[in-house]
Amino acid sequence: MQKWLWSTLFVLIPLLGHSQVHRAYTRPEAVKSYLLKGGALYSSFTGSSYQPSFSIGWQAGVAMKLPLMYKWWLQPELLYNSNSATLSYSGDGARQAYETTYSFDFAELPILLSYRANDIFEIQAGPYIGLLMNDNVSSATNPAVSRLTPNELQKWNYGLNAGLEINMSPLAFGARYAYSLRKLEEKQIASSYLGGASLHGMQLYGALVF
């Protein structure tokens, strides 16, 4: 994963020197713009009593930039985030140690406040709320592991986002950290599998701006 990140940066840095400022920044007055987004999620669990590790998921969605005042923008988004994260369970008696990867699909609504540091870079931060749409589970070391049902998990999730966006007309690229403020489990059976876990991780995305 680290090798992939460095390769991406190696490609992007030369482009910045030749990039054009997006049209929304060159108008005499700030105008709203729209983004069609897609990217990768690098997620893990926090707060779990088991050993977490990162897994890769994906996201897709749309966003809007609404000018507030010079250098400041409001950016609401509507995203479909498919988060994956892994837990390692130690052996207990006759049971061998094993790993399980959990997937959680959310329809999420981030509301970000963006500060335009210059014509290319934006600093962004804000809350998000998510609705659980689906979940899944897989394990190469324990094929008998069972999926958690939706009523065993929290229906709503919420947390905080912060990150950096690079604007290169007609494209944008960003890196964002997301931290959930709510545990995933609703019922005791889910707690026994997840151990009090909530999600956190990085979001790397590209967007078409128009």
PDB file of C-alpha atoms in Angstrom:
ATOM      1  CA  MET A   1       0.000   0.000   0.000  1.00  0.00           C
ATOM      2  CA  GLN A   2       2.814   2.443   0.861  1.00  0.00           C
ATOM      3  CA  LYS A   3       4.531   1.688  -2.471  1.00  0.00           C
ATOM      4  CA  TRP A   4       1.268   2.507  -4.275  1.00  0.00           C
ATOM      5  CA  LEU A   5       0.910   5.816  -2.413  1.00  0.00           C
ATOM      6  CA  TRP A   6       4.447   6.923  -3.259  1.00  0.00           C
ATOM      7  CA  SER A   7       3.931   5.984  -6.908  1.00  0.00           C
ATOM      8  CA  THR A   8       0.763   8.104  -7.019  1.00  0.00           C
ATOM      9  CA  LEU A   9       2.556  11.107  -5.509  1.00  0.00           C
ATOM     10  CA  PHE A  10       5.429  10.665  -7.983  1.00  0.00           C
ATOM     11  CA  VAL A  11       2.941  11.042 -10.835  1.00  0.00           C
ATOM     12  CA  LEU A  12       0.977  13.935  -9.321  1.00  0.00           C
ATOM     13  CA  ILE A  13       3.837  16.221  -8.296  1.00  0.00           C
ATOM     14  CA  PRO A  14       5.071  16.943 -11.871  1.00  0.00           C
ATOM     15  CA  LEU A  15       1.483  17.623 -12.942  1.00  0.00           C
ATOM     16  CA  LEU A  16       1.111  20.376 -10.343  1.00  0.00           C
ATOM     17  CA  GLY A  17       3.722  22.481 -12.093  1.00  0.00           C
ATOM     18  CA  HIS A  18       1.668  22.447 -15.294  1.00  0.00           C
ATOM     19  CA  SER A  19      -1.805  22.523 -13.768  1.00  0.00           C
ATOM     20  CA  GLN A  20      -4.432  25.134 -14.515  1.00  0.00           C
ATOM     21  CA  VAL A  21      -6.489  26.826 -11.872  1.00  0.00           C
ATOM     22  CA  HIS A  22     -10.071  25.620 -11.916  1.00  0.00           C
ATOM     23  CA  ARG A  23     -12.515  28.028 -13.537  1.00  0.00           C
ATOM     24  CA  ALA A  24     -14.366  28.571 -10.230  1.00  0.00           C
ATOM     25  CA  TYR A  25     -11.230  30.312  -8.913  1.00  0.00           C
ATOM     26  CA  THR A  26     -10.555  32.508 -11.949  1.00  0.00           C
ATOM     27  CA  ARG A  27     -13.942  34.213 -12.130  1.00  0.00           C
ATOM     28  CA  PRO A  28     -14.243  37.772 -10.752  1.00  0.00           C
ATOM     29  CA  GLU A  29     -16.827  36.352  -8.347  1.00  0.00           C
ATOM     30  CA  ALA A  30     -16.760  32.894  -6.793  1.00  0.00           C
ATOM     31  CA  VAL A  31     -19.179  30.411  -8.400  1.00  0.00           C
ATOM     32  CA  LYS A  32     -20.437  27.022  -7.338  1.00  0.00           C
ATOM     33  CA  SER A  33     -19.109  23.873  -8.988  1.00  0.00           C
ATOM     34  CA  TYR A  34     -19.854  20.148  -8.968  1.00  0.00           C
ATOM     35  CA  LEU A  35     -17.688  17.042  -8.514  1.00  0.00           C
ATOM     36  CA  LEU A  36     -18.124  13.454  -9.665  1.00  0.00           C
ATOM     37  CA  LYS A  37     -15.947  11.423  -7.277  1.00  0.00           C
ATOM     38  CA  GLY A  38     -14.423   7.967  -7.005  1.00  0.00           C
ATOM     39  CA  GLY A  39     -11.606   6.518  -4.957  1.00  0.00           C
ATOM     40  CA  ALA A  40     -10.131   3.991  -2.544  1.00  0.00           C
ATOM     41  CA  LEU A  41     -10.677   3.570   1.200  1.00  0.00           C
ATOM     42  CA  TYR A  42      -7.919   2.261   3.462  1.00  0.00           C
ATOM     43  CA  SER A  43      -9.826   1.400   6.642  1.00  0.00           C
ATOM     44  CA  SER A  44      -9.324  -0.304   9.972  1.00  0.00           C
ATOM     45  CA  PHE A  45     -11.018  -0.591  13.355  1.00  0.00           C
ATOM     46  CA  THR A  46     -10.334   1.439  16.454  1.00  0.00           C
ATOM     47  CA  GLY A  47     -11.427   0.630  20.006  1.00  0.00           C
ATOM     48  CA  SER A  48     -11.724  -3.121  19.396  1.00  0.00           C
ATOM     49  CA  SER A  49     -10.598  -5.652  21.999  1.00  0.00           C
ATOM     50  CA  TYR A  50      -9.215  -7.737  19.101  1.00  0.00           C
ATOM     51  CA  GLN A  51      -6.230  -7.001  16.875  1.00  0.00           C
ATOM     52  CA  PRO A  52      -7.237  -4.771  13.917  1.00  0.00           C
ATOM     53  CA  SER A  53      -5.509  -4.282  10.577  1.00  0.00           C
ATOM     54  CA  PHE A  54      -6.217  -2.250   7.448  1.00  0.00           C
ATOM     55  CA  SER A  55      -8.073  -3.415   4.343  1.00  0.00           C
ATOM     56  CA  ILE A  56      -8.926  -1.675   1.066  1.00  0.00           C
ATOM     57  CA  GLY A  57     -12.435  -0.621   0.037  1.00  0.00           C
ATOM     58  CA  TRP A  58     -13.874   1.915  -2.383  1.00  0.00           C
ATOM     59  CA  GLN A  59     -16.106   4.979  -2.650  1.00  0.00           C
ATOM     60  CA  ALA A  60     -18.145   6.771  -5.325  1.00  0.00           C
ATOM     61  CA  GLY A  61     -20.410   9.786  -5.258  1.00  0.00           C
ATOM     62  CA  VAL A  62     -21.038  13.446  -5.999  1.00  0.00           C
ATOM     63  CA  ALA A  63     -20.202  16.738  -4.312  1.00  0.00           C
ATOM     64  CA  MET A  64     -20.887  20.457  -4.627  1.00  0.00           C
ATOM     65  CA  LYS A  65     -18.708  23.473  -3.825  1.00  0.00           C
ATOM     66  CA  LEU A  66     -20.698  26.457  -2.568  1.00  0.00           C
ATOM     67  CA  PRO A  67     -18.815  29.765  -2.108  1.00  0.00           C
ATOM     68  CA  LEU A  68     -19.272  31.414   1.275  1.00  0.00           C
ATOM     69  CA  MET A  69     -16.715  34.227   1.149  1.00  0.00           C
ATOM     70  CA  TYR A  70     -13.220  34.818  -0.196  1.00  0.00           C
ATOM     71  CA  LYS A  71     -11.124  31.652   0.334  1.00  0.00           C
ATOM     72  CA  TRP A  72     -13.965  29.797   2.126  1.00  0.00           C
ATOM     73  CA  TRP A  73     -16.312  27.175   0.625  1.00  0.00           C
ATOM     74  CA  LEU A  74     -19.004  24.814   1.870  1.00  0.00           C
ATOM     75  CA  GLN A  75     -18.741  21.340   0.344  1.00  0.00           C
ATOM     76  CA  PRO A  76     -21.677  18.930   0.898  1.00  0.00           C
ATOM     77  CA  GLU A  77     -21.222  15.434  -0.562  1.00  0.00           C
ATOM     78  CA  LEU A  78     -23.295  12.310  -1.112  1.00  0.00           C
ATOM     79  CA  LEU A  79     -21.110   9.185  -1.128  1.00  0.00           C
ATOM     80  CA  TYR A  80     -21.421   5.424  -1.217  1.00  0.00           C
ATOM     81  CA  ASN A  81     -18.551   4.120   0.922  1.00  0.00           C
ATOM     82  CA  SER A  82     -17.690   0.424   1.039  1.00  0.00           C
ATOM     83  CA  ASN A  83     -15.381   0.082   4.056  1.00  0.00           C
ATOM     84  CA  SER A  84     -13.391  -3.096   4.720  1.00  0.00           C
ATOM     85  CA  ALA A  85     -11.361  -3.851   7.849  1.00  0.00           C
ATOM     86  CA  THR A  86      -9.822  -6.963   9.391  1.00  0.00           C
ATOM     87  CA  LEU A  87      -9.737  -8.390  12.917  1.00  0.00           C
ATOM     88  CA  SER A  88      -7.349 -11.078  14.162  1.00  0.00           C
ATOM     89  CA  TYR A  89      -8.581 -13.477  16.846  1.00  0.00           C
ATOM     90  CA  SER A  90      -6.188 -15.425  19.045  1.00  0.00           C
ATOM     91  CA  GLY A  91      -6.542 -19.166  19.564  1.00  0.00           C
ATOM     92  CA  ASP A  92      -8.480 -20.420  22.561  1.00  0.00           C
ATOM     93  CA  GLY A  93      -8.170 -24.066  23.571  1.00  0.00           C
ATOM     94  CA  ALA A  94      -9.060 -26.205  20.562  1.00  0.00           C
ATOM     95  CA  ARG A  95      -9.839 -23.144  18.428  1.00  0.00           C
ATOM     96  CA  GLN A  96      -7.026 -21.938  16.192  1.00  0.00           C
ATOM     97  CA  ALA A  97      -6.172 -18.302  15.622  1.00  0.00           C
ATOM     98  CA  TYR A  98      -7.865 -16.782  12.569  1.00  0.00           C
ATOM     99  CA  GLU A  99      -8.551 -13.513  10.727  1.00  0.00           C
ATOM    100  CA  THR A 100     -11.865 -12.130   9.525  1.00  0.00           C
ATOM    101  CA  THR A 101     -12.466  -9.248   7.104  1.00  0.00           C
ATOM    102  CA  TYR A 102     -15.664  -7.265   7.607  1.00  0.00           C
ATOM    103  CA  SER A 103     -17.236  -5.017   4.970  1.00  0.00           C
ATOM    104  CA  PHE A 104     -19.692  -2.221   5.763  1.00  0.00           C
ATOM    105  CA  ASP A 105     -21.453  -0.232   3.037  1.00  0.00           C
ATOM    106  CA  PHE A 106     -22.686   3.231   4.000  1.00  0.00           C
ATOM    107  CA  ALA A 107     -24.543   5.997   2.219  1.00  0.00           C
ATOM    108  CA  GLU A 108     -22.723   8.972   3.723  1.00  0.00           C
ATOM    109  CA  LEU A 109     -23.339  12.709   3.806  1.00  0.00           C
ATOM    110  CA  PRO A 110     -20.210  14.728   4.703  1.00  0.00           C
ATOM    111  CA  ILE A 111     -20.564  18.486   5.210  1.00  0.00           C
ATOM    112  CA  LEU A 112     -17.115  20.039   4.824  1.00  0.00           C
ATOM    113  CA  LEU A 113     -15.811  23.556   5.348  1.00  0.00           C
ATOM    114  CA  SER A 114     -13.025  24.214   2.827  1.00  0.00           C
ATOM    115  CA  TYR A 115     -10.312  26.838   3.067  1.00  0.00           C
ATOM    116  CA  ARG A 116      -8.558  27.712  -0.195  1.00  0.00           C
ATOM    117  CA  ALA A 117      -4.941  28.173   0.869  1.00  0.00           C
ATOM    118  CA  ASN A 118      -3.967  29.145  -2.699  1.00  0.00           C
ATOM    119  CA  ASP A 119      -5.204  28.562  -6.253  1.00  0.00           C
ATOM    120  CA  ILE A 120      -4.500  24.822  -6.107  1.00  0.00           C
ATOM    121  CA  PHE A 121      -4.659  23.561  -2.513  1.00  0.00           C
ATOM    122  CA  GLU A 122      -7.708  23.366  -0.234  1.00  0.00           C
ATOM    123  CA  ILE A 123      -7.804  22.335   3.420  1.00  0.00           C
ATOM    124  CA  GLN A 124     -11.085  20.633   4.376  1.00  0.00           C
ATOM    125  CA  ALA A 125     -12.734  19.529   7.618  1.00  0.00           C
ATOM    126  CA  GLY A 126     -16.216  18.700   8.842  1.00  0.00           C
ATOM    127  CA  PRO A 127     -18.667  16.104  10.171  1.00  0.00           C
ATOM    128  CA  TYR A 128     -20.400  13.274   8.340  1.00  0.00           C
ATOM    129  CA  ILE A 129     -23.393  11.041   8.946  1.00  0.00           C
ATOM    130  CA  GLY A 130     -23.860   7.614   7.377  1.00  0.00           C
ATOM    131  CA  LEU A 131     -26.674   5.104   6.909  1.00  0.00           C
ATOM    132  CA  LEU A 132     -25.710   1.404   6.884  1.00  0.00           C
ATOM    133  CA  MET A 133     -26.842  -0.179   3.609  1.00  0.00           C
ATOM    134  CA  ASN A 134     -25.187  -3.595   3.699  1.00  0.00           C
ATOM    135  CA  ASP A 135     -22.518  -5.649   5.436  1.00  0.00           C
ATOM    136  CA  ASN A 136     -20.526  -8.757   4.661  1.00  0.00           C
ATOM    137  CA  VAL A 137     -17.827 -10.982   6.155  1.00  0.00           C
ATOM    138  CA  SER A 138     -15.115 -13.268   4.802  1.00  0.00           C
ATOM    139  CA  SER A 139     -12.309 -15.353   6.280  1.00  0.00           C
ATOM    140  CA  ALA A 140      -9.727 -17.502   4.521  1.00  0.00           C
ATOM    141  CA  THR A 141      -8.735 -19.110   7.828  1.00  0.00           C
ATOM    142  CA  ASN A 142     -12.231 -19.705   9.225  1.00  0.00           C
ATOM    143  CA  PRO A 143     -14.754 -20.489   6.447  1.00  0.00           C
ATOM    144  CA  ALA A 144     -17.495 -21.098   9.022  1.00  0.00           C
ATOM    145  CA  VAL A 145     -17.600 -17.451  10.144  1.00  0.00           C
ATOM    146  CA  SER A 146     -21.132 -16.012   9.891  1.00  0.00           C
ATOM    147  CA  ARG A 147     -22.368 -12.650   8.628  1.00  0.00           C
ATOM    148  CA  LEU A 148     -23.787 -10.149  11.084  1.00  0.00           C
ATOM    149  CA  THR A 149     -27.398  -9.261  10.355  1.00  0.00           C
ATOM    150  CA  PRO A 150     -28.414  -5.585   9.941  1.00  0.00           C
ATOM    151  CA  ASN A 151     -30.439  -5.544  13.185  1.00  0.00           C
ATOM    152  CA  GLU A 152     -27.298  -6.576  15.100  1.00  0.00           C
ATOM    153  CA  LEU A 153     -25.479  -3.435  13.908  1.00  0.00           C
ATOM    154  CA  GLN A 154     -26.057   0.272  14.389  1.00  0.00           C
ATOM    155  CA  LYS A 155     -28.165   1.672  11.568  1.00  0.00           C
ATOM    156  CA  TRP A 156     -26.584   5.142  11.753  1.00  0.00           C
ATOM    157  CA  ASN A 157     -22.937   6.123  11.912  1.00  0.00           C
ATOM    158  CA  TYR A 158     -21.326   9.545  12.344  1.00  0.00           C
ATOM    159  CA  GLY A 159     -17.876  11.019  12.680  1.00  0.00           C
ATOM    160  CA  LEU A 160     -15.356  13.615  11.500  1.00  0.00           C
ATOM    161  CA  ASN A 161     -13.398  14.173   8.277  1.00  0.00           C
ATOM    162  CA  ALA A 162     -10.275  16.229   7.592  1.00  0.00           C
ATOM    163  CA  GLY A 163      -8.027  16.374   4.560  1.00  0.00           C
ATOM    164  CA  LEU A 164      -6.372  18.125   1.634  1.00  0.00           C
ATOM    165  CA  GLU A 165      -7.643  18.574  -1.922  1.00  0.00           C
ATOM    166  CA  ILE A 166      -5.608  19.471  -5.014  1.00  0.00           C
ATOM    167  CA  ASN A 167      -7.467  21.257  -7.835  1.00  0.00           C
ATOM    168  CA  MET A 168      -6.148  20.836 -11.394  1.00  0.00           C
ATOM    169  CA  SER A 169      -8.710  21.821 -14.007  1.00  0.00           C
ATOM    170  CA  PRO A 170     -10.836  19.912 -14.818  1.00  0.00           C
ATOM    171  CA  LEU A 171      -9.744  17.380 -12.166  1.00  0.00           C
ATOM    172  CA  ALA A 172      -9.326  17.303  -8.400  1.00  0.00           C
ATOM    173  CA  PHE A 173      -7.429  14.850  -6.197  1.00  0.00           C
ATOM    174  CA  GLY A 174      -7.698  14.476  -2.444  1.00  0.00           C
ATOM    175  CA  ALA A 175      -6.609  12.638   0.670  1.00  0.00           C
ATOM    176  CA  ARG A 176      -8.908  12.604   3.677  1.00  0.00           C
ATOM    177  CA  TYR A 177      -8.877  11.037   7.137  1.00  0.00           C
ATOM    178  CA  ALA A 178     -12.210   9.823   8.519  1.00  0.00           C
ATOM    179  CA  TYR A 179     -12.819   8.940  12.171  1.00  0.00           C
ATOM    180  CA  SER A 180     -16.091   7.404  13.324  1.00  0.00           C
ATOM    181  CA  LEU A 181     -17.469   8.513  16.697  1.00  0.00           C
ATOM    182  CA  ARG A 182     -19.873   5.573  17.043  1.00  0.00           C
ATOM    183  CA  LYS A 183     -19.380   1.857  17.631  1.00  0.00           C
ATOM    184  CA  LEU A 184     -20.669  -0.438  14.925  1.00  0.00           C
ATOM    185  CA  GLU A 185     -22.468  -3.012  17.055  1.00  0.00           C
ATOM    186  CA  GLU A 186     -26.027  -2.755  18.319  1.00  0.00           C
ATOM    187  CA  LYS A 187     -26.537  -6.202  19.873  1.00  0.00           C
ATOM    188  CA  GLN A 188     -24.325  -8.316  22.129  1.00  0.00           C
ATOM    189  CA  ILE A 189     -23.666 -10.885  19.402  1.00  0.00           C
ATOM    190  CA  ALA A 190     -22.088  -8.172  17.232  1.00  0.00           C
ATOM    191  CA  SER A 191     -20.026  -6.965  20.183  1.00  0.00           C
ATOM    192  CA  SER A 192     -18.643 -10.470  20.689  1.00  0.00           C
ATOM    193  CA  TYR A 193     -17.352 -10.432  17.096  1.00  0.00           C
ATOM    194  CA  LEU A 194     -16.226  -6.795  16.817  1.00  0.00           C
ATOM    195  CA  GLY A 195     -15.146  -6.102  20.401  1.00  0.00           C
ATOM    196  CA  GLY A 196     -16.397  -2.514  20.594  1.00  0.00           C
ATOM    197  CA  ALA A 197     -14.992  -1.462  17.220  1.00  0.00           C
ATOM    198  CA  SER A 198     -15.570   1.694  15.217  1.00  0.00           C
ATOM    199  CA  LEU A 199     -14.119   2.589  11.813  1.00  0.00           C
ATOM    200  CA  HIS A 200     -11.330   4.959  10.860  1.00  0.00           C
ATOM    201  CA  GLY A 201      -8.970   5.342   7.926  1.00  0.00           C
ATOM    202  CA  MET A 202      -7.818   7.211   4.831  1.00  0.00           C
ATOM    203  CA  GLN A 203      -9.788   8.125   1.714  1.00  0.00           C
ATOM    204  CA  LEU A 204      -7.868   8.720  -1.535  1.00  0.00           C
ATOM    205  CA  TYR A 205     -10.003  10.017  -4.396  1.00  0.00           C
ATOM    206  CA  GLY A 206     -10.110  11.666  -7.766  1.00  0.00           C
ATOM    207  CA  ALA A 207     -12.913  13.841  -9.109  1.00  0.00           C
ATOM    208  CA  LEU A 208     -14.126  15.412 -12.317  1.00  0.00           C
ATOM    209  CA  VAL A 209     -15.026  19.053 -11.648  1.00  0.00           C
ATOM    210  CA  PHE A 210     -17.572  20.905 -13.759  1.00  0.00           C
TER     211      PHE A 210
END
